[in-house]
Coordinates of C-alpha atoms in Angstrom, one line a residue:
Chain J
M1 CA 0.0 -0.1 0.1
N2 CA 1.6 3.4 -0.8
K3 CA 2.5 5.5 2.2
R4 CA -0.4 8.4 2.7
V5 CA 0.9 12.0 1.6
E6 CA 0.2 14.5 4.5
V7 CA -2.0 17.2 3.1
L8 CA 0.1 20.2 4.4
K9 CA -1.8 24.0 4.8
T10 CA -1.3 26.7 3.4
Y11 CA -0.8 29.5 5.8
K12 CA -2.6 32.8 4.4
L13 CA -3.1 36.4 5.7
Y14 CA -6.4 37.2 7.7
I15 CA -7.9 40.4 6.7
G16 CA -11.5 41.4 6.9
G17 CA -12.7 37.9 8.4
K18 CA -11.0 36.5 5.2
F19 CA -7.9 34.3 4.9
S20 CA -6.2 35.7 1.6
R21 CA -3.2 35.3 -0.3
T22 CA -1.1 38.4 -0.1
E23 CA -2.1 40.2 -3.3
S24 CA 2.0 40.5 -4.2
G25 CA 2.0 36.7 -4.6
R26 CA 5.4 36.6 -2.4
Y27 CA 6.1 34.1 0.2
F28 CA 9.3 33.4 2.5
K29 CA 9.9 30.1 4.1
L30 CA 9.8 29.3 7.5
E31 CA 12.9 26.9 8.6
D32 CA 13.0 24.5 11.6
K33 CA 16.3 24.0 13.5
K34 CA 17.5 21.5 10.6
G35 CA 17.2 23.7 8.2
H36 CA 14.1 21.8 6.8
T37 CA 11.0 24.1 5.2
V38 CA 8.2 24.2 7.9
A39 CA 6.0 26.4 6.0
N40 CA 5.7 29.2 3.0
L41 CA 4.5 32.2 4.8
C42 CA 3.0 35.0 2.8
Q43 CA 4.9 38.2 2.4
S44 CA 2.4 40.9 3.2
S45 CA 2.9 44.2 0.7
R46 CA 1.6 48.0 1.4
K47 CA -1.3 47.0 -0.5
D48 CA -2.4 44.1 1.7
F49 CA -1.7 46.9 4.9
R50 CA -3.8 49.3 2.9
N51 CA -7.0 46.9 2.6
S52 CA -7.0 45.5 6.1
V53 CA -7.1 49.5 7.1
V54 CA -9.9 49.8 5.2
V55 CA -11.5 46.8 6.5
A56 CA -10.6 47.9 10.1
R57 CA -12.3 51.3 9.7
K58 CA -15.3 49.9 8.4
A59 CA -15.6 47.4 11.3
Q60 CA -14.5 50.0 14.1
I61 CA -17.5 52.0 15.3
A62 CA -19.8 49.2 15.5
W63 CA -17.3 47.4 17.5
E64 CA -16.9 50.1 19.8
E65 CA -20.5 50.2 20.2
R66 CA -20.9 46.9 21.2
S67 CA -21.7 46.6 24.6
A68 CA -18.6 45.9 27.2
Y69 CA -20.7 42.7 28.6
N70 CA -20.3 41.6 24.9
K71 CA -17.0 42.5 24.2
G72 CA -16.3 40.5 27.2
Q73 CA -18.2 37.4 26.3
I74 CA -16.5 37.3 22.8
L75 CA -12.9 37.5 24.4
Y76 CA -14.1 34.7 26.6
R77 CA -15.2 32.6 23.7
I78 CA -11.8 32.9 21.9
A79 CA -10.0 31.6 25.3
E80 CA -12.9 28.7 25.5
N81 CA -12.2 27.9 21.5
L82 CA -8.1 28.2 22.0
E83 CA -8.2 25.3 24.7
G84 CA -9.5 22.7 22.4
R85 CA -6.5 23.8 19.7
K86 CA -3.8 23.6 22.7
S87 CA -1.6 20.8 21.5
E88 CA -2.1 22.2 17.8
L89 CA -0.9 25.2 19.0
A90 CA 2.1 23.9 21.3
D91 CA 3.6 22.1 18.3
L92 CA 3.4 24.7 16.2
I93 CA 5.1 27.4 18.5
S94 CA 7.9 24.8 19.4
A95 CA 8.3 24.7 15.6
E96 CA 8.2 28.0 14.8
R97 CA 10.5 29.4 17.9
K98 CA 12.4 26.2 18.2
L99 CA 11.1 25.7 22.0
D100 CA 10.6 22.6 24.2
K101 CA 7.2 21.2 24.3
K102 CA 7.0 21.9 27.9
K103 CA 7.7 25.6 27.2
A104 CA 5.0 25.7 24.2
D105 CA 2.7 24.4 26.4
E106 CA 3.2 26.8 29.1
E107 CA 3.0 29.9 26.5
V108 CA -0.7 28.3 25.7
N109 CA -2.1 28.4 28.3
D110 CA -0.7 31.4 29.5
A111 CA -2.2 32.9 26.3
I112 CA -5.6 31.3 27.1
D113 CA -5.4 33.1 30.4
T114 CA -4.7 36.3 29.1
F115 CA -7.8 36.3 26.5
L116 CA -9.8 35.6 29.9
Y117 CA -8.0 38.1 32.0
F118 CA -8.9 40.9 29.3
A119 CA -12.7 39.4 29.2
G120 CA -13.0 40.5 32.6
W121 CA -11.6 44.1 32.2
T122 CA -13.7 45.1 29.5
D123 CA -16.7 46.5 32.0
K124 CA -14.4 47.9 34.5
Y125 CA -11.5 49.7 32.9
Q126 CA -13.8 52.8 32.0
A127 CA -14.4 52.7 36.1
I128 CA -10.8 52.5 37.0
F129 CA -9.5 55.1 34.7
S130 CA -12.1 57.7 34.3
S131 CA -12.4 60.2 37.0
V132 CA -14.5 63.2 38.0
N133 CA -12.2 66.5 37.9
P134 CA -12.2 68.9 40.9
V135 CA -12.5 72.3 38.9
A136 CA -12.8 76.0 40.0
S137 CA -15.7 76.8 38.3
S138 CA -19.8 76.1 37.7
H139 CA -18.8 72.9 35.9
F140 CA -19.2 69.1 36.5
N141 CA -16.1 68.1 34.8
F142 CA -15.3 64.4 33.9
S143 CA -13.1 62.4 31.7
I144 CA -13.9 59.0 30.0
L145 CA -11.9 57.0 28.0
E146 CA -12.9 56.4 24.3
A147 CA -11.4 53.9 21.6
L148 CA -8.5 55.4 19.7
G149 CA -10.1 53.5 16.4
V150 CA -8.0 51.7 14.3
V151 CA -5.0 50.7 15.7
S152 CA -1.8 48.9 13.7
S153 CA 1.4 47.4 15.5
I154 CA 4.5 45.3 15.0
M155 CA 5.6 42.5 17.1
G156 CA 8.9 42.0 16.9
P157 CA 11.2 38.6 16.6
D158 CA 11.6 37.8 20.0
N159 CA 7.7 38.2 21.6
N160 CA 5.8 35.2 22.8
F161 CA 2.5 33.7 22.1
Q162 CA 1.3 35.1 25.3
Q163 CA 2.4 38.7 24.3
L164 CA 0.4 38.3 20.8
A165 CA -2.9 37.0 22.9
A166 CA -2.4 40.3 25.2
L167 CA -1.7 43.0 22.6
I168 CA -5.1 41.4 20.5
S169 CA -7.4 41.2 23.6
A170 CA -6.0 44.7 24.8
A171 CA -6.8 46.3 21.9
I172 CA -10.1 45.2 21.1
A173 CA -11.4 45.1 24.5
G174 CA -11.0 48.5 24.4
G175 CA -13.3 48.9 21.2
N176 CA -10.3 49.2 18.8
T177 CA -10.0 47.6 15.5
L178 CA -6.3 45.9 15.1
I179 CA -3.7 45.1 12.5
T180 CA -0.9 43.4 13.7
L181 CA 2.1 42.6 11.8
V182 CA 4.1 39.5 13.0
P183 CA 7.1 38.0 13.0
A184 CA 8.0 35.0 10.9
E185 CA 8.6 33.3 14.4
L186 CA 5.0 34.0 15.8
S187 CA 3.5 33.3 12.0
L188 CA 2.2 29.9 12.2
S189 CA 1.1 30.4 16.1
A190 CA -0.7 33.7 14.7
M191 CA -2.5 32.4 11.7
T192 CA -4.0 29.5 13.9
L193 CA -4.9 32.1 16.2
A194 CA -6.8 33.6 13.7
E195 CA -8.6 30.8 12.7
V196 CA -10.2 30.7 16.4
I197 CA -10.9 34.3 16.5
H198 CA -12.7 33.6 13.5
H199 CA -15.1 31.2 14.8
S200 CA -15.2 33.1 18.1
D201 CA -18.2 35.9 16.9
V202 CA -15.3 38.2 16.5
P203 CA -17.0 40.5 14.1
A204 CA -15.1 40.8 10.3
G205 CA -12.3 43.3 10.1
V206 CA -11.9 43.7 14.0
V207 CA -8.8 41.9 14.1
N208 CA -6.6 41.4 10.9
I209 CA -3.2 39.4 11.0
L210 CA -0.2 39.9 8.5
T211 CA 2.8 38.2 8.1
G212 CA 5.5 39.6 6.6
F213 CA 8.6 42.0 6.9
E214 CA 8.9 44.9 9.4
D215 CA 11.4 46.5 7.6
E216 CA 9.5 46.6 4.3
L217 CA 5.9 47.4 5.9
L218 CA 7.4 49.8 9.0
E219 CA 7.1 53.1 6.6
H220 CA 3.6 52.6 5.5
M221 CA 1.9 51.6 8.8
A222 CA 3.3 54.5 10.4
G223 CA 2.6 56.9 7.7
H224 CA -0.8 56.0 7.0
M225 CA -3.2 58.3 7.7
D226 CA -6.2 56.2 8.5
V227 CA -4.3 54.8 11.3
N228 CA -5.1 56.0 14.5
A229 CA -2.2 54.6 16.8
L230 CA 1.1 52.3 16.0
L231 CA 2.2 49.6 18.8
Y232 CA 5.4 48.5 18.7
W233 CA 6.5 45.6 20.8
G234 CA 10.4 45.5 20.5
D235 CA 13.2 47.0 21.0
K236 CA 14.9 48.3 17.7
K237 CA 15.9 52.1 18.5
E238 CA 15.8 52.7 14.9
T239 CA 12.1 51.4 14.4
V240 CA 10.9 53.7 17.5
I241 CA 12.7 56.6 15.7
K242 CA 11.2 55.9 12.3
I243 CA 7.9 55.6 14.0
R244 CA 8.0 58.8 15.9
E245 CA 8.9 61.0 12.6
L246 CA 6.4 59.4 10.4
S247 CA 3.5 59.3 13.3
E248 CA 3.7 62.9 13.2
S249 CA 1.8 63.7 9.7
N250 CA -1.7 62.8 11.3
L251 CA -0.4 62.6 15.3
K252 CA -0.6 59.1 15.0
R253 CA -0.6 58.0 18.6
S254 CA 2.5 56.1 18.8
V255 CA 3.0 53.3 21.9
F256 CA 6.4 51.7 22.6
W257 CA 6.1 48.4 24.9
P258 CA 9.8 47.1 25.4
T259 CA 9.9 43.1 24.8
E260 CA 11.0 43.1 28.4
K261 CA 7.8 45.1 30.0
N262 CA 5.0 42.3 30.5
R263 CA 2.2 44.1 29.5
A264 CA 0.3 40.7 29.5
R265 CA -1.5 41.3 32.2
S266 CA -2.4 44.6 33.1
P267 CA -5.1 47.1 32.6
Y268 CA -2.5 49.7 31.4
S269 CA -2.1 47.6 28.3
I270 CA -5.9 48.6 27.4
Y271 CA -5.4 52.4 28.6
D272 CA -2.6 52.6 26.7
L273 CA -4.8 52.3 23.3
Q274 CA -7.4 54.9 24.6
E275 CA -8.1 58.5 24.2
I276 CA -9.3 60.7 27.2
K277 CA -12.3 62.8 26.6
T278 CA -13.0 65.3 28.9
T279 CA -16.5 66.7 29.5
W280 CA -17.1 70.3 30.6
H281 CA -20.9 70.4 31.9
P282 CA -22.2 73.6 33.2
I283 CA -24.0 73.7 36.2
E284 CA -25.6 75.9 38.6
Q285 CA -24.3 76.9 41.8
I286 CA -22.5 73.9 43.7
G287 CA -21.4 75.0 47.0
G288 CA -25.2 74.9 48.2
A289 CA -24.5 70.9 48.0
T290 CA -21.3 71.6 49.7
S291 CA -19.8 69.4 46.8
A292 CA -16.3 68.6 46.6
Y293 CA -16.1 69.0 43.1
Chain S
M1 CA -37.0 51.6 -35.7
D2 CA -38.7 48.8 -34.7
F3 CA -37.6 48.3 -31.0
K4 CA -39.2 45.1 -30.7
N5 CA -36.2 43.4 -32.8
T6 CA -33.0 45.2 -30.8
P7 CA -30.1 43.0 -30.1
N8 CA -30.1 40.3 -27.8
I9 CA -27.6 40.4 -25.1
D10 CA -25.0 37.4 -24.4
Q11 CA -25.0 37.9 -20.6
Q12 CA -22.0 35.5 -20.0
G13 CA -20.0 36.9 -22.6
L14 CA -20.9 41.0 -21.1
I15 CA -19.8 39.7 -17.6
E16 CA -16.6 38.1 -19.0
R17 CA -15.9 41.2 -21.3
A18 CA -16.6 43.3 -18.3
N19 CA -14.0 41.7 -16.2
R20 CA -11.8 41.9 -18.5
F21 CA -11.4 45.5 -18.2
K22 CA -10.5 45.0 -14.4
S23 CA -6.7 43.3 -15.3
R24 CA -5.3 46.3 -16.9
S25 CA -2.6 47.7 -15.0
I26 CA -2.6 51.0 -15.0
K27 CA 0.2 53.0 -13.2
K28 CA 2.2 56.0 -12.3
E29 CA 2.0 58.9 -14.8
A30 CA -0.7 57.2 -16.6
K31 CA -2.8 56.3 -13.1
L32 CA -2.2 60.1 -12.4
S33 CA -4.0 61.6 -15.2
G34 CA -6.6 58.8 -14.7
L35 CA -7.3 59.9 -11.6
K36 CA -7.5 63.5 -12.6
L37 CA -9.6 62.7 -15.7
A38 CA -12.3 61.0 -13.4
L39 CA -12.4 63.4 -11.2
S40 CA -12.9 66.1 -14.0
M41 CA -15.9 63.7 -15.2
I42 CA -18.0 63.7 -11.9
D43 CA -21.5 64.9 -11.7
L44 CA -21.4 65.7 -7.9
T45 CA -24.6 65.0 -6.5
T46 CA -26.9 65.8 -4.0
L47 CA -30.5 64.3 -4.1
E48 CA -32.0 64.5 -0.7
G49 CA -35.1 65.9 0.8
K50 CA -33.2 67.7 3.5
D51 CA -31.0 69.7 1.0
T52 CA -30.9 73.3 1.6
K53 CA -29.4 76.3 -0.2
E54 CA -26.0 76.1 2.3
K55 CA -25.5 72.7 1.3
V56 CA -25.7 73.1 -2.3
K57 CA -23.4 76.3 -2.1
Q58 CA -21.0 74.0 -0.2
L59 CA -21.5 71.4 -2.8
C60 CA -20.6 74.1 -5.0
M61 CA -17.4 75.1 -3.9
K62 CA -16.2 71.9 -3.6
A63 CA -17.2 71.1 -7.6
V64 CA -15.2 74.5 -8.3
H65 CA -11.8 73.4 -6.0
P66 CA -12.1 70.1 -5.1
D67 CA -9.3 70.5 -2.9
L68 CA -7.2 73.7 -2.2
E69 CA -3.6 71.8 -1.8
L70 CA -3.9 69.5 -4.8
N71 CA -3.4 70.6 -8.2
V72 CA -6.6 69.0 -9.5
P73 CA -9.5 70.0 -12.1
S74 CA -12.9 71.2 -11.5
V75 CA -15.9 68.4 -11.4
A76 CA -18.2 68.3 -14.4
A77 CA -21.4 69.3 -13.2
V78 CA -23.0 69.6 -9.9
C79 CA -26.9 67.8 -9.8
V80 CA -29.4 68.9 -7.4
Y81 CA -33.2 68.8 -7.7
P82 CA -35.0 71.6 -9.7
S83 CA -35.7 74.2 -6.8
L84 CA -32.1 74.3 -6.0
V85 CA -30.9 75.0 -9.8
S86 CA -30.9 79.0 -9.0
T87 CA -28.5 78.7 -6.0
A88 CA -26.1 76.3 -7.5
K89 CA -26.2 78.8 -11.0
K90 CA -25.2 81.6 -8.5
A91 CA -22.5 79.5 -6.8
L92 CA -20.8 78.5 -10.2
K93 CA -21.0 81.5 -12.1
G94 CA -17.9 82.1 -14.2
S95 CA -16.6 78.5 -13.1
G96 CA -17.0 76.6 -16.0
V97 CA -19.1 73.7 -14.0
K98 CA -22.4 72.9 -15.4
V99 CA -25.7 72.7 -13.2
A100 CA -27.4 69.5 -13.8
S101 CA -31.0 69.2 -12.5
V102 CA -33.0 66.2 -12.3
A103 CA -36.8 66.7 -13.5
T104 CA -39.8 64.4 -14.8
A105 CA -40.9 63.2 -11.1
F106 CA -37.6 62.0 -10.2
P107 CA -36.8 59.3 -9.2
S108 CA -40.0 57.2 -9.5
G109 CA -41.2 59.0 -13.3
Q110 CA -45.0 58.0 -11.9
S111 CA -46.7 61.4 -12.8
D112 CA -48.5 63.2 -15.7
Q113 CA -46.5 64.0 -18.8
K114 CA -47.6 67.5 -18.9
L115 CA -46.4 68.0 -15.5
K116 CA -43.1 66.4 -16.1
V117 CA -42.7 68.7 -19.5
E118 CA -43.2 71.7 -17.0
E119 CA -41.2 70.6 -14.6
T120 CA -38.3 70.2 -17.1
K121 CA -39.2 73.8 -18.5
Y122 CA -39.1 75.1 -14.9
A123 CA -35.7 73.5 -14.2
V124 CA -34.2 75.1 -17.4
N125 CA -35.5 78.5 -17.0
E126 CA -34.1 78.4 -13.3
G127 CA -30.5 78.0 -15.3
A128 CA -30.0 74.3 -15.6
D129 CA -27.4 73.3 -18.1
E130 CA -28.5 69.6 -18.2
I131 CA -31.6 67.8 -17.4
D132 CA -31.8 64.2 -16.0
M133 CA -34.8 62.6 -16.5
V134 CA -36.1 59.4 -15.9
I135 CA -38.3 57.1 -18.5
S136 CA -41.8 55.6 -17.3
R137 CA -40.5 52.2 -16.2
G138 CA -43.9 51.1 -15.9
K139 CA -45.0 51.6 -19.3
F140 CA -41.6 50.6 -20.9
L141 CA -42.4 47.2 -19.2
E142 CA -46.0 46.9 -20.4
G143 CA -44.5 47.2 -23.7
E144 CA -45.4 50.6 -24.5
Y145 CA -42.1 51.4 -26.1
N146 CA -43.7 54.2 -28.5
Y147 CA -45.1 56.1 -25.4
V148 CA -41.2 55.8 -23.9
F149 CA -39.8 57.2 -26.9
D150 CA -42.3 59.9 -27.5
E151 CA -42.0 61.1 -23.6
I152 CA -38.4 61.4 -24.2
A153 CA -38.6 63.4 -27.5
M154 CA -41.1 65.5 -25.5
I155 CA -38.9 66.5 -22.8
K156 CA -36.2 66.9 -25.2
E157 CA -37.8 69.6 -26.7
A158 CA -38.4 71.1 -23.2
C159 CA -35.0 71.0 -23.0
G160 CA -34.1 73.6 -25.7
K161 CA -30.4 74.2 -25.7
A162 CA -30.0 72.1 -22.0
R163 CA -28.3 68.8 -22.6
L164 CA -30.8 65.6 -21.8
K165 CA -29.5 62.6 -19.7
V166 CA -31.8 59.7 -19.8
I167 CA -31.7 57.8 -16.8
L168 CA -33.1 53.9 -17.7
E169 CA -32.8 52.9 -14.0
T170 CA -31.7 49.9 -15.1
G171 CA -31.9 47.7 -11.8
E172 CA -35.9 47.8 -12.5
L173 CA -35.9 47.0 -15.8
G174 CA -34.9 43.1 -15.5
T175 CA -33.0 41.8 -18.4
P176 CA -29.9 43.1 -20.5
D177 CA -32.0 42.6 -23.6
Q178 CA -34.6 44.9 -21.9
I179 CA -31.5 47.2 -20.8
R180 CA -30.6 47.4 -24.8
K181 CA -34.1 48.0 -26.1
A182 CA -34.3 50.8 -23.2
S183 CA -31.0 52.3 -24.6
D184 CA -31.8 52.2 -27.9
I185 CA -35.0 53.6 -27.4
A186 CA -33.5 56.9 -25.3
L187 CA -30.6 57.2 -27.9
Y188 CA -33.0 57.2 -30.9
A189 CA -35.2 59.6 -29.3
G190 CA -33.0 62.3 -29.0
G191 CA -31.4 61.9 -25.6
D192 CA -27.8 63.2 -25.4
F193 CA -26.7 60.4 -22.3
I194 CA -27.9 57.6 -21.4
K195 CA -27.4 57.0 -17.6
T196 CA -27.8 53.9 -15.5
S197 CA -29.5 54.6 -12.4
T198 CA -31.2 57.1 -10.0
G199 CA -29.2 56.1 -7.4
K200 CA -32.1 55.6 -5.3
I201 CA -32.4 51.8 -5.3
S202 CA -30.1 49.1 -4.4
Q203 CA -29.2 47.9 -7.8
A204 CA -26.9 51.0 -9.4
A205 CA -24.5 51.1 -11.9
T206 CA -22.4 47.8 -13.1
M207 CA -19.6 47.6 -14.8
P208 CA -21.4 44.8 -17.6
I209 CA -24.5 47.0 -17.5
S210 CA -22.7 50.0 -18.4
L211 CA -20.6 48.3 -21.3
L212 CA -23.8 47.3 -22.4
M213 CA -25.0 50.5 -22.7
L214 CA -21.7 51.6 -24.0
E215 CA -22.1 49.2 -26.8
A216 CA -25.0 50.8 -27.9
I217 CA -23.9 54.0 -28.1
R218 CA -21.4 52.6 -30.4
D219 CA -23.7 50.7 -32.5
F220 CA -25.8 54.1 -32.8
Y221 CA -22.8 56.2 -33.8
Y222 CA -21.6 53.4 -36.5
K223 CA -25.4 53.6 -37.6
T224 CA -26.0 57.7 -37.7
G225 CA -22.5 59.2 -37.1
E226 CA -23.7 60.8 -34.0
M227 CA -21.5 61.1 -30.9
R228 CA -23.8 60.3 -27.6
A229 CA -22.8 60.3 -24.2
M230 CA -22.6 58.0 -21.3
K231 CA -23.2 58.3 -17.4
P232 CA -22.9 55.4 -15.1
A233 CA -24.2 56.6 -11.5
G234 CA -24.7 55.1 -8.4
G235 CA -22.0 52.5 -6.5
I236 CA -18.9 54.0 -7.9
S237 CA -17.4 55.0 -4.9
D238 CA -13.5 54.2 -5.3
A239 CA -10.9 55.4 -7.5
K240 CA -10.1 51.9 -8.6
T241 CA -13.4 51.6 -9.9
A242 CA -13.3 54.6 -11.6
L243 CA -10.4 53.8 -13.5
H244 CA -11.8 50.4 -15.0
Y245 CA -14.7 52.7 -15.9
L246 CA -12.3 54.7 -18.1
V247 CA -10.7 51.5 -19.4
M248 CA -13.8 50.2 -20.6
L249 CA -15.0 53.5 -22.2
N250 CA -11.7 53.8 -24.0
E251 CA -11.7 50.1 -25.4
T252 CA -15.5 50.4 -26.4
L253 CA -15.7 53.9 -27.5
G254 CA -12.3 55.1 -28.2
D255 CA -10.2 58.2 -27.4
Q256 CA -12.4 60.6 -28.6
W257 CA -15.0 60.2 -25.6
M258 CA -12.1 60.5 -23.0
S259 CA -13.8 63.7 -21.5
N260 CA -16.5 65.3 -19.6
Q261 CA -18.3 66.1 -22.6
W262 CA -18.9 62.3 -23.4
F263 CA -18.7 60.3 -20.1
R264 CA -19.6 61.1 -16.6
F265 CA -19.9 59.7 -13.4
G266 CA -23.0 59.9 -11.1
A267 CA -21.3 59.9 -7.8
S268 CA -20.9 61.9 -4.7
R269 CA -18.6 60.1 -2.8
L270 CA -16.0 58.7 -5.4
A271 CA -14.8 62.6 -5.7
N272 CA -13.1 62.2 -2.2
D273 CA -11.7 58.6 -2.9
L274 CA -10.2 60.1 -5.9
L275 CA -8.3 63.3 -4.4
M276 CA -7.1 60.5 -1.9
Q277 CA -5.7 58.5 -3.9
L278 CA -4.0 61.9 -5.8
K279 CA -3.2 62.9 -2.4
K280 CA -1.7 59.6 -2.0
Q281 CA 0.7 59.9 -5.4
Q282 CA 1.8 63.4 -4.0
S283 CA 2.8 62.4 -0.4
G284 CA 3.4 58.8 -0.7
F285 CA 1.6 58.0 2.1
Y286 CA -2.6 56.4 2.4
Q287 CA -5.3 59.0 3.0
S288 CA -7.9 59.1 5.8
A289 CA -11.2 60.4 5.0
D290 CA -11.2 62.4 8.3
Y291 CA -9.0 64.8 6.1
F292 CA -11.4 65.6 2.8
S293 CA -14.9 67.6 3.3
K294 CA -17.7 65.3 3.2
D295 CA -19.9 67.3 1.0

């Protein structure tokens, strides 16, 4: 009997709720420890990024307007669905980052717990970060958080799978839509995570995942006028400088998380991708009520 | 002409041919001039119950100066309801941008012929350079082709010097055969333009239907030697699609049709996307709708 030929998976991009090949038709190889090809990955082009921004923009308002409760439910659903793909993900992580299996298992567990963690924060971060402010006039003055909008992000090569989970959950828990460029070292697990996200009731366009090279896409990600924030989770100084320079054009928020800094379990990860909106509401005399405002 | 014998349309062939136009690669200089040409062909349109004089004035400003930083041409025309024609006329004075007005009980066309003629005359007297009429789709579907033909001829007469655009509302006509028939009726009855849609129903301009209509114009030209114009309207909102239409126009009718005298886009959102693309060509960065005026 003939030996069965294994069906290999084609790794694509995740844009607007669809798994599509790069429009450029370019691919690069991911190799294992022994130099064997593990997979061919899409090398995203600036047009793939542009298309992602279009779908992310389209999805943003509706996603922000979903109730905090619903956003929490959806993040929880991702965690539930990830549980079922644990061993597959651990295998992929150990292949792409050349890690031993035990370490990879831990990373997947941490990632699942991270989605769960942020699911809990969706209806709480407003209460923690909003404030009523003392002002010296007849105004009721308060500050609340609003999503920045379309957030793009670049993950450095030293990030792990849990950090990817944290990035995605922090961005979308706060009502943003996200386009993230993952390095080759996270590509297989990231695209498998995209499959989980895809069937966890996350609306199309809310999360978009690209594989490819930072050097090629950085300029377009930082310069795009319809991107509200660019988060760089990595340590390259030149990248930081370039982002700062190009973000100027539309006053894009640039957020920098060094690899070592653990933002995986912190509500400040949500806060970093929020805008503070302050309202001055005229009121009558407030002294009578001995208010402290 | 016997309109019962207009050509039948090969629908599959039409769709495949239309898809071919999407595969042309237009880059750099050619793209830049294509984008500018498309911008100059736009009929900037506002046809809403809530239209006000100020909104129309603002639209006219945009029509004349689509962007203050970019070196771009004005659009072809501003299209409004008859009651706002005089406002637009005043605002566009001396700019070269035309004023177009819908008429004939737009968008349904369900009214008495006398009233339709009166409405057309009213719009022309107010200063409209172009009239966008709708055909009586009900009558057309009843097979009353002569009625439809006569009505168009009547409106054309009422237009005087104004150019007449005949809206077929292709989404309501059913089959491609019917659309071809309606196109022929409109062309032979004296319509200066044939136009796909009102923009008020969901199926607006598509490339295959526009191709069909361009072919009707081509056949009309071969038979009579007269050039007629085309206006796809509704649903064309991005620059890429506009460029596809220009390729289709060029490959179907040829170079002499490549001006706003002979081709228009009925669109309001398209202008901003073209401007965003032009700005992108200039700055190198993709643009955001936030930085372009909505009207």
